[in-house]
């Protein structure tokens, strides 16, 4: 996986937390941010659609009331 460097603006408290974090914690933050940004590129599903899908699957499995 290639790595790119970006600059983002943060509030002062968040920036201080990041800059004073251990190297291990900074890597965790970078990984979480990377995952979160990738999720923004996925099509979003509304809560109603998600609930309908879960209900339909439950009915198919005989779990309806």
Coordinates of C-alpha atoms in Angstrom, one line a residue:
X1 CA 0.0 0.0 0.0
X2 CA 1.4 3.4 -0.9
X3 CA 1.2 6.2 1.6
X4 CA 0.4 9.9 0.9
X5 CA 0.8 12.8 3.2
X6 CA -2.1 15.3 3.6
X7 CA -2.6 18.4 5.7
X8 CA -5.8 18.8 7.6
X9 CA -7.0 21.5 9.9
X10 CA -8.0 20.5 13.5
X11 CA -9.0 22.5 16.5
X12 CA -6.1 23.2 18.9
X13 CA -7.0 20.5 21.4
X14 CA -7.2 17.8 18.8
X15 CA -3.9 18.9 17.2
X16 CA -2.1 18.8 20.6
X17 CA -3.5 15.4 21.4
X18 CA -2.2 14.1 18.0
X19 CA 1.2 15.8 18.3
X20 CA 1.8 14.5 21.8
X21 CA 0.5 11.0 21.2
X22 CA 2.9 8.1 21.1
X23 CA 4.1 6.8 17.7
X24 CA 1.8 3.8 18.2
X25 CA -1.2 5.9 19.0
X26 CA -0.5 8.2 15.9
X27 CA -0.4 5.1 13.7
X28 CA -3.8 4.0 15.2
X29 CA -5.2 7.4 14.5
X30 CA -3.9 7.4 10.9
X31 CA -5.4 4.0 10.3
X32 CA -8.8 5.0 11.8
X33 CA -8.9 8.1 9.7
X34 CA -8.0 6.2 6.6
X35 CA -10.8 3.7 7.2
X36 CA -13.3 6.5 7.9
X37 CA -12.3 8.4 4.7
X38 CA -12.8 5.2 2.7
X39 CA -16.3 4.8 4.1
X40 CA -17.2 8.2 2.8
X41 CA -16.7 6.9 -0.7
X42 CA -19.1 4.0 -0.2
X43 CA -22.8 4.4 -1.1
X44 CA -24.8 5.3 2.0
X45 CA -27.8 3.4 3.1
X46 CA -30.6 5.1 4.9
X47 CA -31.7 3.7 8.3
X48 CA -35.2 2.9 6.9
X49 CA -33.6 0.9 4.0
X50 CA -31.3 -1.0 6.5
X51 CA -34.3 -1.8 8.7
X52 CA -36.3 -3.0 5.8
X53 CA -33.5 -5.2 4.7
X54 CA -33.1 -6.7 8.1
X55 CA -36.8 -7.3 8.4
X56 CA -36.9 -9.0 5.0
X57 CA -34.0 -11.3 5.9
X58 CA -35.7 -12.2 9.2
X59 CA -38.9 -13.1 7.4
X60 CA -37.0 -15.2 4.9
X61 CA -35.6 -17.1 7.9
X62 CA -39.0 -17.5 9.5
X63 CA -38.2 -15.1 12.3
X64 CA -41.3 -12.8 11.8
X65 CA -43.8 -12.6 14.6

